[in-house]
CSV table of C-alpha atoms in Angstrom, one decimal:
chain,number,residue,atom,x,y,z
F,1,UNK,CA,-19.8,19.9,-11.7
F,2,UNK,CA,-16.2,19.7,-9.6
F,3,UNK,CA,-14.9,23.1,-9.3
F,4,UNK,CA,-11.4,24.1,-9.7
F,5,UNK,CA,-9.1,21.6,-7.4
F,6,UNK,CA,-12.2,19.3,-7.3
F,7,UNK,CA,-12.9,15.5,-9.0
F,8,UNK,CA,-15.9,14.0,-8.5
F,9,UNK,CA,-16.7,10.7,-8.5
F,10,UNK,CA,-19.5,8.1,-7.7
F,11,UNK,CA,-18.9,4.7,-6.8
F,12,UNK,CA,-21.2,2.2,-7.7
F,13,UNK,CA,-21.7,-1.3,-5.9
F,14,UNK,CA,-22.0,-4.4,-7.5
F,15,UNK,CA,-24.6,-6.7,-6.1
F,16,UNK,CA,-23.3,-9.0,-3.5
F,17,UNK,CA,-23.5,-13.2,-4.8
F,18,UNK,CA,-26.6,-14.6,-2.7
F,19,UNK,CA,-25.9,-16.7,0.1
F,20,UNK,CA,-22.5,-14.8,0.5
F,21,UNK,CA,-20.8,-17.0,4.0
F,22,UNK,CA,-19.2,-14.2,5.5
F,23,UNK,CA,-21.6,-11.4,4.8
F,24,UNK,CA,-19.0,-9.0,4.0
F,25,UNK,CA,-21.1,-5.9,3.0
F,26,UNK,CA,-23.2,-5.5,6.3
F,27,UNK,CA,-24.3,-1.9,4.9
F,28,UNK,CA,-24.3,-1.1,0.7
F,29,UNK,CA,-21.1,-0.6,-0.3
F,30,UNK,CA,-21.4,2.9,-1.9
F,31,UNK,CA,-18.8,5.0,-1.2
F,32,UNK,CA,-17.5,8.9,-1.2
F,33,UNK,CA,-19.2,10.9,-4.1
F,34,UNK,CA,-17.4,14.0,-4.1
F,35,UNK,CA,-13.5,14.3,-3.0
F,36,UNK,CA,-10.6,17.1,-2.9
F,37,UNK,CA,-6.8,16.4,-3.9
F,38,UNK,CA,-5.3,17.0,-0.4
F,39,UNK,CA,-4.1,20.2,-1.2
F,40,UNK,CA,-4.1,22.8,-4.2
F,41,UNK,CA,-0.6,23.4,-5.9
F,42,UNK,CA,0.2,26.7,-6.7
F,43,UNK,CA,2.7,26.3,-9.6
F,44,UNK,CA,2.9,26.9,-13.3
F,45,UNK,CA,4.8,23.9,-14.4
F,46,UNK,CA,3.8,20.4,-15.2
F,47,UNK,CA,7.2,18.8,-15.0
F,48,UNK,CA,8.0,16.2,-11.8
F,49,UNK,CA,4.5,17.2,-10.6
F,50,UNK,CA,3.8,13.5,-9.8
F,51,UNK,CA,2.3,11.6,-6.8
F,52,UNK,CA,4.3,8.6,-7.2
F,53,UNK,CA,4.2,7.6,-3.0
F,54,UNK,CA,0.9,8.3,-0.5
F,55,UNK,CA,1.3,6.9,2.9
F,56,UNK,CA,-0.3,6.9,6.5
F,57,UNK,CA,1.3,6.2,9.5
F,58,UNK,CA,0.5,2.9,11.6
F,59,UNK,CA,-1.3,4.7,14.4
F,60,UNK,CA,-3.2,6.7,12.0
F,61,UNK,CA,-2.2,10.3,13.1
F,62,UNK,CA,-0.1,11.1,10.4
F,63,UNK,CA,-1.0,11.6,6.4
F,64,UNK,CA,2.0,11.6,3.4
F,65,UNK,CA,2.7,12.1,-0.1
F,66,UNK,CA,4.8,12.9,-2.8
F,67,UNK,CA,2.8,15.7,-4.1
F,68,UNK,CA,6.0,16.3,-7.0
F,69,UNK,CA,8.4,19.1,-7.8
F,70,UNK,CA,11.0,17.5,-4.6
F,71,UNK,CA,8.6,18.0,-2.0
F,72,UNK,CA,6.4,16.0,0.7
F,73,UNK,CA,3.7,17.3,2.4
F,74,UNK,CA,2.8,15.9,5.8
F,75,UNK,CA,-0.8,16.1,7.2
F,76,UNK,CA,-2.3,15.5,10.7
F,77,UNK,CA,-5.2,12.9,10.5
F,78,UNK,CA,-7.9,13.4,10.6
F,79,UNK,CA,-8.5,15.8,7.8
F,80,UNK,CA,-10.5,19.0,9.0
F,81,UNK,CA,-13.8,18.1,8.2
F,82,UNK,CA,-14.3,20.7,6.3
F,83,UNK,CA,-12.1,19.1,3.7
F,84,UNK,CA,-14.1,15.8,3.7
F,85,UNK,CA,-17.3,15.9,2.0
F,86,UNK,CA,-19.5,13.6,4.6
F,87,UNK,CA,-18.1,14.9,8.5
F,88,UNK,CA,-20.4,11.9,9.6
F,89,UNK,CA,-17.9,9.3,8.2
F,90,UNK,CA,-15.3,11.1,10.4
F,91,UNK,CA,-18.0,11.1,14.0
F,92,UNK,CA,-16.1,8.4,15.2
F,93,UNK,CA,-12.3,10.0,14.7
F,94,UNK,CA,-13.3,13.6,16.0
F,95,UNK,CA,-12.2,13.1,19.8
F,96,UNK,CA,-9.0,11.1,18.1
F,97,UNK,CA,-8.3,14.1,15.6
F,98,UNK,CA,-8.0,16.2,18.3
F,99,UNK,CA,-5.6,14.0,20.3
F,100,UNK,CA,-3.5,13.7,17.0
F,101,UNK,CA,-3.4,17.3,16.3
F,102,UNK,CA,-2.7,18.8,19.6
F,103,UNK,CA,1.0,20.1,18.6
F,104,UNK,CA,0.6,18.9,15.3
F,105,UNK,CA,1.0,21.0,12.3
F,106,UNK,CA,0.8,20.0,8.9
F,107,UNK,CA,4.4,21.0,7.3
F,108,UNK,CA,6.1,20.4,4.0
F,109,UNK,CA,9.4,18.6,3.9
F,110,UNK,CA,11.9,19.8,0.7
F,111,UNK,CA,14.1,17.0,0.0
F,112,UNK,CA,16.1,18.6,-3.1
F,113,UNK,CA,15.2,15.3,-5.7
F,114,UNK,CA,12.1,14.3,-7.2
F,115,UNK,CA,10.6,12.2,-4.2
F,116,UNK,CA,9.7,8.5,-5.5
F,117,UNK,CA,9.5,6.1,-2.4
F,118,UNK,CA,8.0,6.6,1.3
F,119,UNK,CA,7.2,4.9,4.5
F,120,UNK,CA,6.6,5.9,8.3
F,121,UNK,CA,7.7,3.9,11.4
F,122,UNK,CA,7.3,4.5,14.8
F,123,UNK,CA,10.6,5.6,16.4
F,124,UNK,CA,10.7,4.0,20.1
F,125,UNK,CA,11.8,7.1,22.5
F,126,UNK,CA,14.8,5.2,23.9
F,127,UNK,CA,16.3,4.6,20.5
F,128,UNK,CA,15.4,8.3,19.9
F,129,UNK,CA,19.0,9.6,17.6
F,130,UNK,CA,18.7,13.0,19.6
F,131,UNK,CA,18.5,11.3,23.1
F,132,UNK,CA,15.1,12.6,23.7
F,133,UNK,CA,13.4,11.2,26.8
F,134,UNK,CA,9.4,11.2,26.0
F,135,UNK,CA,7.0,9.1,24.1
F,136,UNK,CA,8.0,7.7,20.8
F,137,UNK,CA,7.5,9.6,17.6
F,138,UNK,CA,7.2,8.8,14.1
F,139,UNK,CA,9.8,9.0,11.3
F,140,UNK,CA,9.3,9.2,7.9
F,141,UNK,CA,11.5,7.7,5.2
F,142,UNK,CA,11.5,9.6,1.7
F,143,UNK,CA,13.4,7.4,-1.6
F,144,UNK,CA,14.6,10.2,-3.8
F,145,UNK,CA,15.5,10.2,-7.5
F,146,UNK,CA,20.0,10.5,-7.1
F,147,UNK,CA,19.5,7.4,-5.1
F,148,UNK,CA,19.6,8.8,-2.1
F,149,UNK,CA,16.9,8.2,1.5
F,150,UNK,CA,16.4,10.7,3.7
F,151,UNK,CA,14.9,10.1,6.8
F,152,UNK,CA,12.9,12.8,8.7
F,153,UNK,CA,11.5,13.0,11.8
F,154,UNK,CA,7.5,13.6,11.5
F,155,UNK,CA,6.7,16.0,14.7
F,156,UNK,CA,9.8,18.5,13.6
F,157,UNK,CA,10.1,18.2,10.0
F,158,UNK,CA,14.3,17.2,11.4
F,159,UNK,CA,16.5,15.2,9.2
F,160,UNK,CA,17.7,12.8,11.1
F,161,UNK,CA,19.7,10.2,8.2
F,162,UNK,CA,20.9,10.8,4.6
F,163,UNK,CA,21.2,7.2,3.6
F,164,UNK,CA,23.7,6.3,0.6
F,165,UNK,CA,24.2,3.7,-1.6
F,166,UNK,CA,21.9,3.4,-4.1
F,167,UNK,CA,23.2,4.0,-7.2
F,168,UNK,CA,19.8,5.2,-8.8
F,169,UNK,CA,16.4,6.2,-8.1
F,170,UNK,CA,14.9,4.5,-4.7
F,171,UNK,CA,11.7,3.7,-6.2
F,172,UNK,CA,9.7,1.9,-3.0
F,173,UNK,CA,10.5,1.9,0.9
F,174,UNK,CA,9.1,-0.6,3.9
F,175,UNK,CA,9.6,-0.7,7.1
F,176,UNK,CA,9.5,-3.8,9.2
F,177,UNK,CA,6.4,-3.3,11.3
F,178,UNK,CA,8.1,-4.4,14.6
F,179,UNK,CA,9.1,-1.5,15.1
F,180,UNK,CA,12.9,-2.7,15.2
F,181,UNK,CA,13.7,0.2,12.6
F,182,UNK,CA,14.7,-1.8,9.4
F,183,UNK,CA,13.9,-0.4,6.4
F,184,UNK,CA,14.2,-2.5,3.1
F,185,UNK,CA,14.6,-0.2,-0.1
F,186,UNK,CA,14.4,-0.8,-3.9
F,187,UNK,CA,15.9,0.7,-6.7
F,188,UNK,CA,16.6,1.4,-10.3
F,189,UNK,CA,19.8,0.0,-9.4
F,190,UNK,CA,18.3,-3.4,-9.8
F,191,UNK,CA,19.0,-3.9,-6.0
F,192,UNK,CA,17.1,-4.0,-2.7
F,193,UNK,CA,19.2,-2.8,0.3
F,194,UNK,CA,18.7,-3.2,4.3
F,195,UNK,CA,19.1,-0.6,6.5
F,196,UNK,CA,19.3,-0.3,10.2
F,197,UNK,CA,18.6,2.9,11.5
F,198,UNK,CA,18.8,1.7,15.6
F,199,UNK,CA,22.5,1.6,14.7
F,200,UNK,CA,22.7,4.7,13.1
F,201,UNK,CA,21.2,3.8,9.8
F,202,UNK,CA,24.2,1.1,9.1
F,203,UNK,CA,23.3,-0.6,5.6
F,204,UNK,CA,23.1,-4.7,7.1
F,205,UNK,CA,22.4,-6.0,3.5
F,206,UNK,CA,22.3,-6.1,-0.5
F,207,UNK,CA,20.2,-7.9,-2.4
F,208,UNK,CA,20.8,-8.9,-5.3
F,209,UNK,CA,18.6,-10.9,-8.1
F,210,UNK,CA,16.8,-8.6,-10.2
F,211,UNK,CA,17.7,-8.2,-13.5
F,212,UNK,CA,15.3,-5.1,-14.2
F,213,UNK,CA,14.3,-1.9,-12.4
F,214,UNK,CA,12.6,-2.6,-8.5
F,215,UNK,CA,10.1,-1.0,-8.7
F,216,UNK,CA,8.5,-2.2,-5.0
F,217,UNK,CA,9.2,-4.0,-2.3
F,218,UNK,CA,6.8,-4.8,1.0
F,219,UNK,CA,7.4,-6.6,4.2
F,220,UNK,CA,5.4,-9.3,5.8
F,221,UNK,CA,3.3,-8.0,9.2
F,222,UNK,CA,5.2,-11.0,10.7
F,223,UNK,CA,8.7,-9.6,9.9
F,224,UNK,CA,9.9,-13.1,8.2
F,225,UNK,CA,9.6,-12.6,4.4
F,226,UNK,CA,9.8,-9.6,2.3
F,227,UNK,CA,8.5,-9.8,-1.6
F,228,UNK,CA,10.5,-7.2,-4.2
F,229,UNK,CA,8.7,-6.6,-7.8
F,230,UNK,CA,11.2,-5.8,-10.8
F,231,UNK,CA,10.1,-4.6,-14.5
F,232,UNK,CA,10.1,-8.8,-14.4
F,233,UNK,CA,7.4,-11.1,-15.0
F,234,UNK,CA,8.5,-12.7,-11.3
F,235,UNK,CA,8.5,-11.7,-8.2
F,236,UNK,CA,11.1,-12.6,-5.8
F,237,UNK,CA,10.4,-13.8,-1.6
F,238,UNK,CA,13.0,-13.1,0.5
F,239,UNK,CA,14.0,-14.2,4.0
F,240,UNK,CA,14.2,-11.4,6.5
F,241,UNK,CA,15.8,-13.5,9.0
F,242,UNK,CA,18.5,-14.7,6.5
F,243,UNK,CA,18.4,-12.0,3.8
F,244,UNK,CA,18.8,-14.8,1.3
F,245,UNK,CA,15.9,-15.7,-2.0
F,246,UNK,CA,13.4,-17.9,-0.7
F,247,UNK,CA,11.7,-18.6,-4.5
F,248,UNK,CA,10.4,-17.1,-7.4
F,249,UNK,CA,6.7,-16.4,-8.0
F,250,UNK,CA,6.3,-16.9,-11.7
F,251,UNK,CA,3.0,-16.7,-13.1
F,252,UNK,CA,2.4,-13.1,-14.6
F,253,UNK,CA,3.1,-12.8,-18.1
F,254,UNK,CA,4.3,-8.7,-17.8
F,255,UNK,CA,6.3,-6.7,-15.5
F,256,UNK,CA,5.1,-6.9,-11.9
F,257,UNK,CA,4.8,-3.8,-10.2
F,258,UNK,CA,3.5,-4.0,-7.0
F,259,UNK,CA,3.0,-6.4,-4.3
F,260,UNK,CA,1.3,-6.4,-0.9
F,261,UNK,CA,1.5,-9.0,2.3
F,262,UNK,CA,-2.6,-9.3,4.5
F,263,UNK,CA,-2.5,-8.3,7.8
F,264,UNK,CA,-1.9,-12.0,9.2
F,265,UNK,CA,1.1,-12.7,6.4
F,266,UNK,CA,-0.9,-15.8,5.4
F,267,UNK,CA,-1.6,-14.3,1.7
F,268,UNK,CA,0.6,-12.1,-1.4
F,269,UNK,CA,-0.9,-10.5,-3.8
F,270,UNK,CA,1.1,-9.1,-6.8
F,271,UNK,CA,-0.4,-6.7,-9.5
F,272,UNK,CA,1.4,-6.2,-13.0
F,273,UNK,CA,1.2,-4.7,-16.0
F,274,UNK,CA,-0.6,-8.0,-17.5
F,275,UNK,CA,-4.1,-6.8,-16.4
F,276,UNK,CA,-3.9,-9.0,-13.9
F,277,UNK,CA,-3.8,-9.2,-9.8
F,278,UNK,CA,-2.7,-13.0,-8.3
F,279,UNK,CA,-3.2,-14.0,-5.1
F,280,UNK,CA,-0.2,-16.4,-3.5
F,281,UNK,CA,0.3,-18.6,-0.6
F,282,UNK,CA,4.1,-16.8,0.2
F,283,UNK,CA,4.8,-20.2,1.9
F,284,UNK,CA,4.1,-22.7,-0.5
F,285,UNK,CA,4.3,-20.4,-3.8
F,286,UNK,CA,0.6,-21.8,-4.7
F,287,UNK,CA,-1.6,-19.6,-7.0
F,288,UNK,CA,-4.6,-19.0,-5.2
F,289,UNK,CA,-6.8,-17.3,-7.3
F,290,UNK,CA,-6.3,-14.3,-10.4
F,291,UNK,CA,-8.6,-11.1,-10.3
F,292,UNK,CA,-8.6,-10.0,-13.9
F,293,UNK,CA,-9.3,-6.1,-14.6
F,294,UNK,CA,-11.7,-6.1,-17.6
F,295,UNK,CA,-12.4,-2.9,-19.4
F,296,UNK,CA,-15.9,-1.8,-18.1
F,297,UNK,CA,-16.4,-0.4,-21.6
F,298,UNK,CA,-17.4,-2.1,-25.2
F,299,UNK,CA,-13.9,-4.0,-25.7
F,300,UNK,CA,-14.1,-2.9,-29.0
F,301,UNK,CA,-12.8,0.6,-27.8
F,302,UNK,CA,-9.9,-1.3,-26.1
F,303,UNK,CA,-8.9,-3.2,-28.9
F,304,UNK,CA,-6.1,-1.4,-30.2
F,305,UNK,CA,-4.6,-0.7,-26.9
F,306,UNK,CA,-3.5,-4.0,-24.8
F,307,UNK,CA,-2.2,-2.1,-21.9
F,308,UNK,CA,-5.2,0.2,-20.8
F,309,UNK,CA,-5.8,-2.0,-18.0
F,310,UNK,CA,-2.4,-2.2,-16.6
F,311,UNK,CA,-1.7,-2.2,-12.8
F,312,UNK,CA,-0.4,0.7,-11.0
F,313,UNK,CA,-1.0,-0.3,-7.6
F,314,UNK,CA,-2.4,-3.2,-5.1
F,315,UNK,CA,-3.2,-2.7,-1.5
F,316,UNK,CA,-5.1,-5.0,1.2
F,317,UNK,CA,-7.3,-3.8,3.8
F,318,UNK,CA,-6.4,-3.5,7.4
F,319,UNK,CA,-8.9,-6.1,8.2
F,320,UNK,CA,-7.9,-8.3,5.3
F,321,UNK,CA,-11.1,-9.1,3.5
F,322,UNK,CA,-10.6,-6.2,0.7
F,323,UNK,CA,-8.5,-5.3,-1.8
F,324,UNK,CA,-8.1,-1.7,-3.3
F,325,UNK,CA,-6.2,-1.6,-7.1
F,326,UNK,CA,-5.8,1.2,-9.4
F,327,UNK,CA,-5.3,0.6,-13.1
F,328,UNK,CA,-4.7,2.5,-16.6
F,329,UNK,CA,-8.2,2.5,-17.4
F,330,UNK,CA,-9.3,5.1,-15.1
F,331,UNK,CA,-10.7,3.0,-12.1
F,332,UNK,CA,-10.4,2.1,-8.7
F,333,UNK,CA,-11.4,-1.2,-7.6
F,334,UNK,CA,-12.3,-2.5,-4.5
F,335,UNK,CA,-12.4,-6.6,-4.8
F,336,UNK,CA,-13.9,-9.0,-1.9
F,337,UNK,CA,-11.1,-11.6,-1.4
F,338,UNK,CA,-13.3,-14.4,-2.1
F,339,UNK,CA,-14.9,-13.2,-5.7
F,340,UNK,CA,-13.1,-12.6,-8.7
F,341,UNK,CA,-14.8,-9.4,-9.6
F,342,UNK,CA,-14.9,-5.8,-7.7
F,343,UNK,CA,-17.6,-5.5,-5.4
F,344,UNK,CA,-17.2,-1.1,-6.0
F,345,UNK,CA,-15.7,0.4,-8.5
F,346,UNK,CA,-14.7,4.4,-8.9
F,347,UNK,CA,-13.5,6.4,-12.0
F,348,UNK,CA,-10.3,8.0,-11.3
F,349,UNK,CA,-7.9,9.7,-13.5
F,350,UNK,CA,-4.0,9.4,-14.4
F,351,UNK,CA,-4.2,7.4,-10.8
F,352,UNK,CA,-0.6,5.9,-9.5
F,353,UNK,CA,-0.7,4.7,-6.0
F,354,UNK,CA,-3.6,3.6,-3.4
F,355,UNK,CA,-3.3,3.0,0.3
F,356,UNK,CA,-5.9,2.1,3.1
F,357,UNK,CA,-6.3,3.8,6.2
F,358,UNK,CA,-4.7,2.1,9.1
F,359,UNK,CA,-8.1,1.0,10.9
F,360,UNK,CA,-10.3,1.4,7.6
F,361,UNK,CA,-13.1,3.4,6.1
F,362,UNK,CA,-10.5,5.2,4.0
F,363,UNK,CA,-8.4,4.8,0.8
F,364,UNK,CA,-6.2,7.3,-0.6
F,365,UNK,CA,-5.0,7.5,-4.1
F,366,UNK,CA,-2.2,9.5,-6.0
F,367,UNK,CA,-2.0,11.2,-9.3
F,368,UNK,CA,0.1,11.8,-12.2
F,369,UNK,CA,-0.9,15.7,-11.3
F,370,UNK,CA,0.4,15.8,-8.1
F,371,UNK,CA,-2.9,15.2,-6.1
F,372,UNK,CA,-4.2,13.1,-3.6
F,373,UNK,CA,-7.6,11.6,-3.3
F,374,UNK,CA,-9.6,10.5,-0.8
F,375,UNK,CA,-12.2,8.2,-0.7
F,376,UNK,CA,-14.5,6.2,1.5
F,377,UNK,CA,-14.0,2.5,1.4
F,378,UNK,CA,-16.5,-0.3,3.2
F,379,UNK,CA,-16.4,-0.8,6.8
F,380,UNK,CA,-16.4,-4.3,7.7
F,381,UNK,CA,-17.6,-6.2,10.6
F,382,UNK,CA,-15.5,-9.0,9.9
F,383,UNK,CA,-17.2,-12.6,10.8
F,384,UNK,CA,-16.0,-14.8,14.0
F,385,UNK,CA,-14.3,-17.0,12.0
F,386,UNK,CA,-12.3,-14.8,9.6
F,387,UNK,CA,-11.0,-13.2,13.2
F,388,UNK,CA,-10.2,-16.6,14.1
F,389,UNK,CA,-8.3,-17.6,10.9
F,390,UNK,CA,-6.0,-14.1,11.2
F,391,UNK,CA,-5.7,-14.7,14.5
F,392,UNK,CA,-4.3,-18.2,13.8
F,393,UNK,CA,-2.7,-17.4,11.1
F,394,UNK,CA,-1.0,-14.9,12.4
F,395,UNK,CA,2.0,-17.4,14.1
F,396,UNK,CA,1.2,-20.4,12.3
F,397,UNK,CA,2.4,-20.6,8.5
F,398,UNK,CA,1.1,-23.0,5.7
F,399,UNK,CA,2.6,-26.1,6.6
F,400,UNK,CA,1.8,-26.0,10.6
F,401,UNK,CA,-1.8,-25.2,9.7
F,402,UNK,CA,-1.7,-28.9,7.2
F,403,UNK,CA,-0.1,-30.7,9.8
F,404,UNK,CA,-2.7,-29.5,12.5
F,405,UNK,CA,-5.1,-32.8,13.5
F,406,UNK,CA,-8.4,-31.4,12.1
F,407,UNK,CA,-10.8,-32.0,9.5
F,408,UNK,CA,-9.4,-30.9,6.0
F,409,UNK,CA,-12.3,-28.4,5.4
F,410,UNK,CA,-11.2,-26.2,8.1
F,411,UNK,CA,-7.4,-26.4,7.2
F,412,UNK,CA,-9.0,-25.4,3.3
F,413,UNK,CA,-10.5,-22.4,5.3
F,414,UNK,CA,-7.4,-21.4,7.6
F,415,UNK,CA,-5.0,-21.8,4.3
F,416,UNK,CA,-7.7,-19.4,2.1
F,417,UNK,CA,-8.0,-22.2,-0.4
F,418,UNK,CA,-12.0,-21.3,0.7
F,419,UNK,CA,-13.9,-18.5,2.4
């Protein structure tokens, strides 16, 4: 059995439909049977000891969470091998690990509130605050529980910003992933706000809409729209070249909790407390499909409890064929985007947040006790034409794919209407 600090776990793989057109699951999809929280606490007290926030950086060298009790702990990625279970998942990182942890020590950042929100960036030298010359470094954004952000710089430990503003806890943080250092927050305070921290972390914007707590908020890869989840059975789309409501996504029929853009902005997916995962077109506002979690159990033991497969959290993969959830009934899910029921599965307890690895293989998960988990997710060899749909799709929206002079099975295809 796990010893102390330990979880173990066995994911077990559903089979794949026959005839399956884009042969997702080139090797079985079983993945990591024995996992480590990323470090063992050493404290007494259960109170604030949540991980409410677990984050990677975009080049992948660089490891965050909320591990409770006002603190953030930063490690270098890779993990020491040691503290993976199979080092011949991690054959291909090891001459990258090295690059990444040359100078690189894993540090702890004490931010003074109860640490709810976080998000890296890469901070382009020239912009640097310091007026550093040098290659560009990475900052990370921490959304504590006065309202407060505070913004650190990742190779130090530095603060470089205290943002205020907020009048409550800053639940979720997003960069835009240009790399022009806007950061979007949300808030108790039933507001999103924009922040620029090229011009010394100026706030450009408020949003305002929500009637209920924000409890997320992600931007597009392509900069243009950003989606914010309330305690609200909508979700809002926002402009991020106007800053102004683009529509309401209505469809959920309990609070929405988190949301998620894929890779080439073409899809949304939203995950609430309804059970349920749907899966827009952000530029027509179409319902593409709905990935209901069922209890894997006799539903006679769920009977008398409606919420035990409520959504936590809802993440795509880097290659965009994948989905990773984590729900109130003890599992995490990994869905193929064109089935409507997990391909792998994973029991996990008290779970709270997931997040893929930058360039794959990985998923990490927090809990309500202040851990993180790791775990091994499929690699994909994604098929020549789902790299040419993201490609496309990448600059071309909705509409310019429909008014494209092609047969209307392939403009099904590039809109994900099929796959």
């Amino acid at each position: 059995g796990p010893g102390p600090g330990e979880a173990q776990a066995r994911f077990r793989p559903r089979p794949e439909p026959a005839g399956d057109p884009l042969s997702l699951c080139p090797e079985e999809p079983v993945l990591l049977a024995e996992l480590k929280p990323g470090r063992p606490q050493q404290y007494d007290w259960k109170s604030s000891c949540e991980t409410w926030s677990v984050a990677f950086s975009s080049d992948g060298a660089w490891f965050a969470w909320s591990q409770g009790h006002c603190l953030v702990k930063l490690i270098p990625w890779p993990l020491q091998e040691a503290e993976l279970c199979r080092a011949s998942e991690c054959k291909s990182h090891k001459a990258e690990a090295k690059r990444s942890r040359a100078g690189a020590k894993e540090k702890t950042l004490e931010c003074g509130q109860i640490v709810w929100g976080l998000a890296f960036s890469a901070w382009p030298a020239a912009r640097h605050p310091d007026g550093a010359a040098g290659l560009c470094c990475q900052v990370l954004a921490t959304g504590l529980n006065d309202g407060q952000i505070k913004v650190w710089e990742v190779q130090t430990g530095h603060l470089l910003f205290s943002l205020l503003g907020h009048q409550d806890v800053v639940r979720d943080l997003s960069f835009a992933p240009n790399g022009s250092l806007i950061l979007v927050s949300a808030s108790r305070d039933r507001t999103l706000r924009v922040w620029d921290l090229s011009r010394d972390g100026r706030q450009v914007q408020v949003l305002t809409g929500h009637v209920q707590w924000v409890y997320c908020c992600s931007i597009s890869p392509d900069c243009s729209m950003l989606c914010s989840a309330a305690g609200e059975k909508s979700a809002l789309l926002w402009s991020m070249r106007s800053y102004t409501l683009i529509r309401k996504l209505e469809g959920h029929q309990s609070s929405v909790v988190s949301c998620d853009f894929s890779p080439d902005s073409a899809l949304l997916v939203t995950a609430s407390y309804d059970t349920c995962v749907i899966m827009w077109d952000p530029y027509t506002g179409e319902q593409l499909r709905t990935l209901r979690h069922v209890p894997l159990h006799s539903a006679l033991e769920y009977s008398s409890d409606v919420h035990t497969s409520s959504l936590r959290s809802v993440c795509f993969s880097p290659e965009g064929l994948y989905l990773a959830t984590v729900a109130d009934d003890r599992l995490l899910r990994i869905w193929a985007l064109e089935l409507r029921s997990p391909v792998a599965f994973a029991p996990m307890t008290n779970g709270l947040c997931c997040m893929y690895f930058p360039h794959g293989g990985f998923i990490a998960t927090g809990t309500r006790d202040g851990h993180v988990q790791f775990w091994t997710a499929p690699r994909v060899l994604s098929s020549l034409k789902h790299l040419c749909r993201k490609a496309l799709r990448t600059f071309l929206t909705t509409y310019q794919v429909l008014a494209l002079p092609i047969p209307r099975k392939l403009k099904e295809f590039l809109t994900y209407r099929t796959f």
